[in-house]
Coordinates of C-alpha atoms and ligand atoms in Angstrom, one line a residue:
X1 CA -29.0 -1.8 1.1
X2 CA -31.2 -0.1 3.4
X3 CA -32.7 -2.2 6.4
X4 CA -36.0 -2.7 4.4
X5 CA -33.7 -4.0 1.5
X6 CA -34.7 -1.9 -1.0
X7 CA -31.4 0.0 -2.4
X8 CA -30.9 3.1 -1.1
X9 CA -29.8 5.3 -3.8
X10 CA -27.9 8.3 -1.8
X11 CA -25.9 6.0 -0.8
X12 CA -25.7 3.0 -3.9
X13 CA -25.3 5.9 -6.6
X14 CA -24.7 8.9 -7.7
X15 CA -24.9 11.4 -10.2
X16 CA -22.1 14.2 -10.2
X17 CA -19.9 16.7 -12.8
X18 CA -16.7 15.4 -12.3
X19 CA -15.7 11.8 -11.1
X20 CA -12.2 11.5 -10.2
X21 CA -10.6 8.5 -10.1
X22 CA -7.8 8.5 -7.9
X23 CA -6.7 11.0 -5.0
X24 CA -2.9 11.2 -5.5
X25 CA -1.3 14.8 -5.5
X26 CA -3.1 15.0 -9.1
X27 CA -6.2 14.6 -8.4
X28 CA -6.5 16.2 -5.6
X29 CA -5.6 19.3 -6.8
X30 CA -7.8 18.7 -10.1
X31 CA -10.5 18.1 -7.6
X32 CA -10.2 21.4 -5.6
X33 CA -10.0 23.6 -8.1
X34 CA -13.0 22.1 -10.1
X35 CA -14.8 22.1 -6.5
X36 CA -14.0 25.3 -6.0
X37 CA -15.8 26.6 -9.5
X38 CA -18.8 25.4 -8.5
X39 CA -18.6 21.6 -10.1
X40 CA -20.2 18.8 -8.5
X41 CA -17.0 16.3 -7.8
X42 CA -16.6 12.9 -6.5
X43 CA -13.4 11.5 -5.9
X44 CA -13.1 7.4 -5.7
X45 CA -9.8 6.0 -4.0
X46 CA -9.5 3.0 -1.6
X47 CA -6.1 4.3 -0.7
X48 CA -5.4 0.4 -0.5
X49 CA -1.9 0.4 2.2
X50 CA 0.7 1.1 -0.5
X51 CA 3.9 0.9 0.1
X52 CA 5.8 3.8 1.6
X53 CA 6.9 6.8 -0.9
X54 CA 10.2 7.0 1.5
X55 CA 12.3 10.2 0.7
X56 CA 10.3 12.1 -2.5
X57 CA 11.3 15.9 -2.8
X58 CA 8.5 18.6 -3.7
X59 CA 10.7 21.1 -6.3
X60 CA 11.0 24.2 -4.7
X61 CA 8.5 24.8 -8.3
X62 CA 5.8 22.5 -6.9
X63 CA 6.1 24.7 -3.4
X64 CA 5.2 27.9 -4.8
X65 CA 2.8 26.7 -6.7
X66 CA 0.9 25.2 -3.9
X67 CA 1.5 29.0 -2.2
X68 CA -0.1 30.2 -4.9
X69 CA -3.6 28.1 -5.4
X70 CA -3.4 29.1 -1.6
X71 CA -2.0 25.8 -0.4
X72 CA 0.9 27.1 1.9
X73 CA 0.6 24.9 4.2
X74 CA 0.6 21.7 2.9
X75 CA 4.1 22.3 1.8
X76 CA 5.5 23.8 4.7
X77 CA 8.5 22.6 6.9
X78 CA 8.1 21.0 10.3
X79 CA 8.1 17.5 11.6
X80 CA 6.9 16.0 8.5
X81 CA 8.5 18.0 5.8
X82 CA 12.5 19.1 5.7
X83 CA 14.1 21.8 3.4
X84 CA 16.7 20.1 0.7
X85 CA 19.6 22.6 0.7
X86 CA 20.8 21.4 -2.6
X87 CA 22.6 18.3 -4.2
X88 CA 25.8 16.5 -4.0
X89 CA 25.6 14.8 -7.3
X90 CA 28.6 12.0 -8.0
X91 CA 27.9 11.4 -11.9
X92 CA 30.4 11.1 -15.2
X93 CA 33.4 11.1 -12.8
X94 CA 34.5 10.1 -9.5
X95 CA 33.9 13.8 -8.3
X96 CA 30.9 15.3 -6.3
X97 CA 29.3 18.5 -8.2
X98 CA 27.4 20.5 -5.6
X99 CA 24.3 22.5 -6.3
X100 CA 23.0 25.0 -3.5
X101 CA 19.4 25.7 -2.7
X102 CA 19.7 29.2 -2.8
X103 CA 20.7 29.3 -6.6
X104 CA 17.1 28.2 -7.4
X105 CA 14.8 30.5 -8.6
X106 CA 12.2 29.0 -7.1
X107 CA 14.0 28.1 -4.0
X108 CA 14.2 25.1 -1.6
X109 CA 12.5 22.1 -1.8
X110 CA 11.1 19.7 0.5
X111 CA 11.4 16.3 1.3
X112 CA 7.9 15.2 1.8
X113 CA 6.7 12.9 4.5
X114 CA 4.1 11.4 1.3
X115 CA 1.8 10.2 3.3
X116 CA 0.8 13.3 5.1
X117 CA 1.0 15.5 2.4
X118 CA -1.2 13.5 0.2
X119 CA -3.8 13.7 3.3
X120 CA -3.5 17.3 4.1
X121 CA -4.2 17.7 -0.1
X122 CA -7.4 15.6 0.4
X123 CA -8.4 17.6 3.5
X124 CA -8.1 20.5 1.1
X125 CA -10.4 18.9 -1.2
X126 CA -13.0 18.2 1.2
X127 CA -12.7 22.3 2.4
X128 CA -13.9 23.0 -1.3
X129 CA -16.5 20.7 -1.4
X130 CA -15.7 17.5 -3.3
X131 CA -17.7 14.4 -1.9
X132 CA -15.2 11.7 -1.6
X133 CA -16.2 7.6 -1.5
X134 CA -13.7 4.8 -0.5
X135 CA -13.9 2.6 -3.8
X136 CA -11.6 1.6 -6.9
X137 CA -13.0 2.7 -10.3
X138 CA -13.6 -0.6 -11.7
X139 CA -14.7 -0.5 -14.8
X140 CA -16.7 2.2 -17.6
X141 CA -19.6 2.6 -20.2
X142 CA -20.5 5.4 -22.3
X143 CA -23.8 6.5 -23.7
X144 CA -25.4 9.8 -24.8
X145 CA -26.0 11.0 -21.4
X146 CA -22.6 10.3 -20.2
X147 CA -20.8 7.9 -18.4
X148 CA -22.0 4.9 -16.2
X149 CA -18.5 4.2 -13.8
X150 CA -18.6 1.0 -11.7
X151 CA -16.6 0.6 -8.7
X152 CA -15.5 -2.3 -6.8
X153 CA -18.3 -2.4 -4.2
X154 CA -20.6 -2.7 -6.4
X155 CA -22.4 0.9 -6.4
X156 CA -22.3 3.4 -9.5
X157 CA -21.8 6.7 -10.8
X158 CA -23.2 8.8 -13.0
X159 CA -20.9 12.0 -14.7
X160 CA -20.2 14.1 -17.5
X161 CA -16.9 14.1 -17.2
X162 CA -14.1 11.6 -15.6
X163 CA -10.5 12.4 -14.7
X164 CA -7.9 9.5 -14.5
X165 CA -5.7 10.1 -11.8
X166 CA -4.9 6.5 -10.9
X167 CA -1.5 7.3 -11.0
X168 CA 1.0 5.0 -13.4
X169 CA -1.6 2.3 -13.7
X170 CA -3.8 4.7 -15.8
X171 CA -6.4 2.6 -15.4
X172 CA -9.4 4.8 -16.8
X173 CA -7.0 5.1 -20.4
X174 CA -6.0 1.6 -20.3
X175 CA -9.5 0.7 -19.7
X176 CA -10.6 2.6 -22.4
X177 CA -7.9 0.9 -24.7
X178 CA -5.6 3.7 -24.9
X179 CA -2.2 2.5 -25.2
X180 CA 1.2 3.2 -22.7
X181 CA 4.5 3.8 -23.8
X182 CA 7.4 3.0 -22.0
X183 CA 10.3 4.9 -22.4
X184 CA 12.8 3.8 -19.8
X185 CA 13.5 0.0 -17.5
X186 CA 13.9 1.3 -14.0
X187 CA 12.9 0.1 -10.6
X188 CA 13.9 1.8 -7.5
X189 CA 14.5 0.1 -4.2
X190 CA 14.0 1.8 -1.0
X191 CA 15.6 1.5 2.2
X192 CA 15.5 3.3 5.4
X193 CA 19.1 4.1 6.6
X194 CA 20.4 5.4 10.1
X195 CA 24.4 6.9 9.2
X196 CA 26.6 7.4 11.3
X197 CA 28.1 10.8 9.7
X198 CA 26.8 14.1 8.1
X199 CA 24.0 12.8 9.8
X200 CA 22.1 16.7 9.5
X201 CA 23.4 17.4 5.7
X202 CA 20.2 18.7 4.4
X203 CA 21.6 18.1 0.6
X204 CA 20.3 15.3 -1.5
X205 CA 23.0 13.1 -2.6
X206 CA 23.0 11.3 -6.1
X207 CA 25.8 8.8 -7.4
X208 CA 26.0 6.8 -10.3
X209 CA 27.0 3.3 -9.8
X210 CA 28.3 0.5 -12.7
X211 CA 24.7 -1.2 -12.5
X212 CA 22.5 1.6 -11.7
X213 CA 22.2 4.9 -9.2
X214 CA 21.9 5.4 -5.8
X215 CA 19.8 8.2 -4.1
X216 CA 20.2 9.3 -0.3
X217 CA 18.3 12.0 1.5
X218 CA 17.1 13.1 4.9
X219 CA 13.8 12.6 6.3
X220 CA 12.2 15.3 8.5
X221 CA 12.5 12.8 11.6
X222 CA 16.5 12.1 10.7
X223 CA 15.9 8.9 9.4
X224 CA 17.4 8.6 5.7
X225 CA 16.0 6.7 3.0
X226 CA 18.3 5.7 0.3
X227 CA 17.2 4.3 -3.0
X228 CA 18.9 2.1 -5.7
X229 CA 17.4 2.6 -9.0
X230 CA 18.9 -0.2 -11.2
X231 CA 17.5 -2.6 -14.0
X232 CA 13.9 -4.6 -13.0
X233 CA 16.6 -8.1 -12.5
X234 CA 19.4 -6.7 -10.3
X235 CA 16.7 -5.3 -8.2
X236 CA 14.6 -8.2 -7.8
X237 CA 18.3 -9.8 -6.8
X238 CA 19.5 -6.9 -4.3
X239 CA 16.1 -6.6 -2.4
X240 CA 16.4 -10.4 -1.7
X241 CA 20.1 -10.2 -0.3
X242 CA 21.2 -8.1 2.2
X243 CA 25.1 -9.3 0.7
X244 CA 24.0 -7.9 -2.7
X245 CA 22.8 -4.9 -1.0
X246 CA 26.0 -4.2 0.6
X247 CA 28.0 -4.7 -2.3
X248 CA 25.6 -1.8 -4.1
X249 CA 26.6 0.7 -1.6
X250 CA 30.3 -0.3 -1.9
X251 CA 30.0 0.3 -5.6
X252 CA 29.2 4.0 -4.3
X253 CA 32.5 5.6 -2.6
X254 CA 31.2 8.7 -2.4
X255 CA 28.2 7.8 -0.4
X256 CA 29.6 5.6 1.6
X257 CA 32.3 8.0 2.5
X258 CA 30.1 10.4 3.4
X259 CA 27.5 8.6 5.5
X260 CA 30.2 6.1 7.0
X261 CA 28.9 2.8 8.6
X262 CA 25.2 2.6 8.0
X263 CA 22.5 0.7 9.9
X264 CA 20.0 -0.8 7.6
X265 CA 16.4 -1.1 8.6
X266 CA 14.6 -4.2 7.1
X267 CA 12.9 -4.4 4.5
X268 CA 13.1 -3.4 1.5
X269 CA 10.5 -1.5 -1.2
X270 CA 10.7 -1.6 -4.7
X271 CA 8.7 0.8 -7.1
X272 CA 8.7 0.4 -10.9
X273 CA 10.6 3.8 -11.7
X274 CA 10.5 3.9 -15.5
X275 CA 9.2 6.6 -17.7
X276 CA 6.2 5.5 -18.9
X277 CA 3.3 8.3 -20.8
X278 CA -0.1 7.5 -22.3
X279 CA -0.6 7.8 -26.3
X280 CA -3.1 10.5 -25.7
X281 CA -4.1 12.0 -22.5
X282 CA -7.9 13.0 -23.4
X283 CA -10.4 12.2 -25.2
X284 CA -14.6 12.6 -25.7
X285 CA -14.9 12.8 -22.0
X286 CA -12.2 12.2 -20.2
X287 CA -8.7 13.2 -19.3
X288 CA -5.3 11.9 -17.2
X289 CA -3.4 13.7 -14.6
X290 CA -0.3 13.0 -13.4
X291 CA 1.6 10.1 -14.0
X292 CA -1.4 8.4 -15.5
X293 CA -0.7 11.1 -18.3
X294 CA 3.3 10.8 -18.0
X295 CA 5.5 9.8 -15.5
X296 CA 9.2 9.9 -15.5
X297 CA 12.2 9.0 -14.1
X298 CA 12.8 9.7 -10.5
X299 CA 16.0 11.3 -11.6
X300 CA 14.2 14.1 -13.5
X301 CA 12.9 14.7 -9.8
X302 CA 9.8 16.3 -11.7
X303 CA 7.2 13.9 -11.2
X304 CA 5.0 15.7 -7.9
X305 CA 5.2 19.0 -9.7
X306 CA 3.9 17.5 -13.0
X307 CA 0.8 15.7 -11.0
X308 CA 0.0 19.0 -9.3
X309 CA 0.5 21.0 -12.4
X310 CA -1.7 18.9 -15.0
X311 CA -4.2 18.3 -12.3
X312 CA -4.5 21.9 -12.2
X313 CA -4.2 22.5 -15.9
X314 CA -6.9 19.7 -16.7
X315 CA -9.2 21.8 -14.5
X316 CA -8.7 24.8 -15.8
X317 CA -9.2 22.7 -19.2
X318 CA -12.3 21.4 -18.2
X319 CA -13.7 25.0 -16.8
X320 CA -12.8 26.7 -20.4
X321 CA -14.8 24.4 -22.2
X322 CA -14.2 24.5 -25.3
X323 CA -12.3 22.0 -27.9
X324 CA -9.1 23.8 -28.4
X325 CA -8.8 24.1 -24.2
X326 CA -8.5 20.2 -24.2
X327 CA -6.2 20.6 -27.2
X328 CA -3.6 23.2 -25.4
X329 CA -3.6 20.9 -22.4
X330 CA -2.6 17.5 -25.3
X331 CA 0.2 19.9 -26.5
X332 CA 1.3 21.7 -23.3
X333 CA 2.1 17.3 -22.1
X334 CA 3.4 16.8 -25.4
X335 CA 5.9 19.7 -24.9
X336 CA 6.9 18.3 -21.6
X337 CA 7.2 15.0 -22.5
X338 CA 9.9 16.1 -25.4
X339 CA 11.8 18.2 -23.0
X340 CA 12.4 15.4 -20.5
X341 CA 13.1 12.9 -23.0
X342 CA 15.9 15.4 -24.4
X343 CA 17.2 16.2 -20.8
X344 CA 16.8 12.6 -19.7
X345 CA 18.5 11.1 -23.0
X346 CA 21.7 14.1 -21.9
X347 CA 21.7 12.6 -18.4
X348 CA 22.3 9.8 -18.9
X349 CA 24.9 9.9 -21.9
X350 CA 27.0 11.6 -19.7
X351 CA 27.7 8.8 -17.9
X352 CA 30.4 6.9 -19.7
X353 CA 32.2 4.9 -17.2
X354 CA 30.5 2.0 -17.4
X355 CA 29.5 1.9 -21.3
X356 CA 29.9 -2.1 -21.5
X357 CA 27.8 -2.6 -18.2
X358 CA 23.9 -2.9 -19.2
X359 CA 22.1 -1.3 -17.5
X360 CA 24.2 2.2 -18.9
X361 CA 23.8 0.4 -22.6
X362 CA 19.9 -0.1 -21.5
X363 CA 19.5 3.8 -20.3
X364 CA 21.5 4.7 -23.6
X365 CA 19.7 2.6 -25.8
X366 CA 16.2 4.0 -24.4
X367 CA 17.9 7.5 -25.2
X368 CA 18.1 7.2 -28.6
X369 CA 15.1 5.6 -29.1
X370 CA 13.4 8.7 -27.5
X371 CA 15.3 10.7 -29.6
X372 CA 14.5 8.8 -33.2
X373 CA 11.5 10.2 -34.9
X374 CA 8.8 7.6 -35.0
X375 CA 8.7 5.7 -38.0
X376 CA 5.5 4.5 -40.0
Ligands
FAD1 C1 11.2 5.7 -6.7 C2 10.5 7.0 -7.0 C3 11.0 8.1 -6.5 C4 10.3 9.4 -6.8 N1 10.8 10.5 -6.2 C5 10.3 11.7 -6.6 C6 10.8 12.9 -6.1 O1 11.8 12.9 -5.3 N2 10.2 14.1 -6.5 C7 9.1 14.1 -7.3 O2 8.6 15.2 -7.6 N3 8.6 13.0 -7.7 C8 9.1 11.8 -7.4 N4 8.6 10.6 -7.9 C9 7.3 10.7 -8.7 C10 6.0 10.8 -7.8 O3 5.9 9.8 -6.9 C11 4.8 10.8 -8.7 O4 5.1 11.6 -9.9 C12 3.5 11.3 -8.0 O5 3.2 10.5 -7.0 C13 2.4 11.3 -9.1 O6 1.2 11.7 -8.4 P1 -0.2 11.2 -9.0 O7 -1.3 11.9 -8.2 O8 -0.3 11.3 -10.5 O9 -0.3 9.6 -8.7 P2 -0.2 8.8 -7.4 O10 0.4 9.6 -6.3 O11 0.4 7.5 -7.8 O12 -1.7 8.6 -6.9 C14 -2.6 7.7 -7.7 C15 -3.8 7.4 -6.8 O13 -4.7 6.6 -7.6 C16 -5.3 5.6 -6.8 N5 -5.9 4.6 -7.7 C17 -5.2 3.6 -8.4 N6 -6.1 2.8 -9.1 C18 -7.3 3.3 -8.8 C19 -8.7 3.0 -9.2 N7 -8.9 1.9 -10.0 N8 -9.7 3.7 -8.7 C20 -9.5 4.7 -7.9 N9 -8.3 5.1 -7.4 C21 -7.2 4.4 -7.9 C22 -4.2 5.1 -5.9 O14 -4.7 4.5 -4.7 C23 -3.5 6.5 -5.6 O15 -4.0 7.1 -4.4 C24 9.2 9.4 -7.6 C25 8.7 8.2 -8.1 C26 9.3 7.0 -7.9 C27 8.8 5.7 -8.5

């Protein structure tokens, strides 16, 4: 309200192209691109403090593809952002299978400090143009001019066209009463580690455990984060006890071989990790992005190169215009979504250790579920 209180509309509404809901890697780059064509965009995103993405890797895929919308140096290494030289990946036998850097066509990637990247994306977004307003999308009505958006303090937009970036929530397509499927349980937990050797090995190291799978990688500023992605009960159970915690790593001899003793920093996170994908990811006047359109497993290690690449292709969606545009972008999802299922389903079959233990029978079970063809 202005000081006379009347309402003062630059600043109570708005009427744009675009409205983008959400300014994760997806949107971001959906926003940009759209910004840069000429489109009026507005992004709305309260960036409410989430937890910390601790260790995420940009595919050495997602870097040149950055490079090539011009975005160097967002993904470059320094003090936020190390190069991963590869895997050490302890899964279907006791035995480490290592995977160089170098072998990749699309060469290294990076483990991202999240929280910086994210802001030097939005930076970029503001460079091309897009208008950006701290608020939640809170809820949506359509009529023939459009779309009326509401967000959570109270003022409104007006737009053509709305992009749900909102990351797994999907909370444009939920709201709209389009349905998610789940595909996998998983939830991750997250700690920050200090080892006490290989301290500097730049590769990421993976090892399947009998009630889930542990990740370990090393953060720009040499702190590691390890992660323990397990079913949504054991992790409710090992983020509460630093005993059951313990007894995790010990479950890992790999890992704990290679880091020796570690020193545990408190707490800590844990981040629902399942694949999860929307029924359809566009409709009469909106899309998803990113994981609101499909996110996966943190195994498929996939998921930042997905939101960068849908938030481009939506854009480029959008720009074209034209029915069978939105269409190509349904199928190109579609096609990605089989793919991982397929690789996801191998994965994890290949584990057979532990075939009595559940959450291997859980992970198979979701397999071949993925794999049947839908009935009815
Ligand atoms: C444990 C774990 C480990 C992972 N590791 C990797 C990895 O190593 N490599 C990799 O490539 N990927 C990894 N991923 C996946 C990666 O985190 C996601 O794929 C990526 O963040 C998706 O980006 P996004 O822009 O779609 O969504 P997000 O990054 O989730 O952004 C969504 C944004 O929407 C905003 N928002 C939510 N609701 C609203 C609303 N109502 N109104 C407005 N804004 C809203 C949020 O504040 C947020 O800023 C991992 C995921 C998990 C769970």
């Amino acid at each position: 309200m202005s000081k006379s209180g009347k309402a003062d509309l630059r600043y109570e509404a708005a009427n744009v192209d675009v409205l983008i809901a959400g300014a994760g890697p997806a949107g971001a780059l959906a926003a940009r691109h759209l910004a840069l064509a000429g489109r009026l965009v507005l992004i709305v995103d309260r960036l409410r403090p989430a937890s910390p993405r601790l260790g995420e890797t940009l595919p050495g895929a997602g870097v040149r593809l950055l490079v090539r919308q011009g975005l160097g140096s967002v993904a470059e290494a320094g003090a936020h952002h190390t190069p991963v030289g590869g895997s050490l990946t302890v899964w279907g036998s006791p035995h480490a299978m290592p995977s160089d850097a170098l072998r990749d066509p699309y060469g290294p990637g990076l483990r991202l400090d999240r929280a910086q990247f994210d802001a030097a994306l939005r930076s970029a977004c503001r460079a091309a143009g897009c208008s950006w307003w701290t608020a939640s999308l809170q809820h949506l009505q359509r009529d023939e001019s459009g779309w009326r958006i509401g967000l959570d303090d109270g003022r409104y937009v007006r737009t053509r066209v709305v992009i749900d970036a909102t990351g797994r929530a999907a909370r444009v397509a939920r709201r709209l009463g389009v349905s998610q499927q789940r595909t996998s349980e998983l939830v991750a937990v997250y700690r920050i580690a200090h080892p006490t050797t290989n301290t500097d090995l730049s590769r990421t190291v993976i090892e399947a455990t009998p009630d889930g799978w542990i990740y370990a990688g090393r953060l720009a500023d040499g702190r590691w984060a390890v992660g323990y992605h397990t079913l949504p009960k054991t992790a409710v159970q090992v983020r509460q006890s630093s005993d059951l915690w313990a007894a995790t790593l010990s479950a890992a001899p790999y890992l704990r071989d290679c880091l020796g003793p570690i020193v545990w920093a408190e707490p800590g996170i844990a981040r629902e990790a399942g694949g999860i994908g929307l029924s359809v990811p566009y409709g009469d006047g909106w899309l998803a992005v990113g994981d609101a359109a499909l996110a996966f497993d943190p195994i498929a290690g996939q998921g930042l190169f997905n939101a960068l690449r849908t938030g481009l292709a939506a854009a480029e969606a959008l720009l074209a215009a034209t029915p069978s545009a939105l269409s190509a972008y349904g199928a190109e999802l579609a096609r990605v979504a089989a793919i991982y299922a397929g690789r996801r389903a191998a994965l994890y079959q290949a584990e057979t250790r532990w075939a009595d233990r559940p959450f291997w029978q859980a992970q198979q079970q979701a397999a071949i579920l993925a794999a049947a063809p839908a009935v009815g």
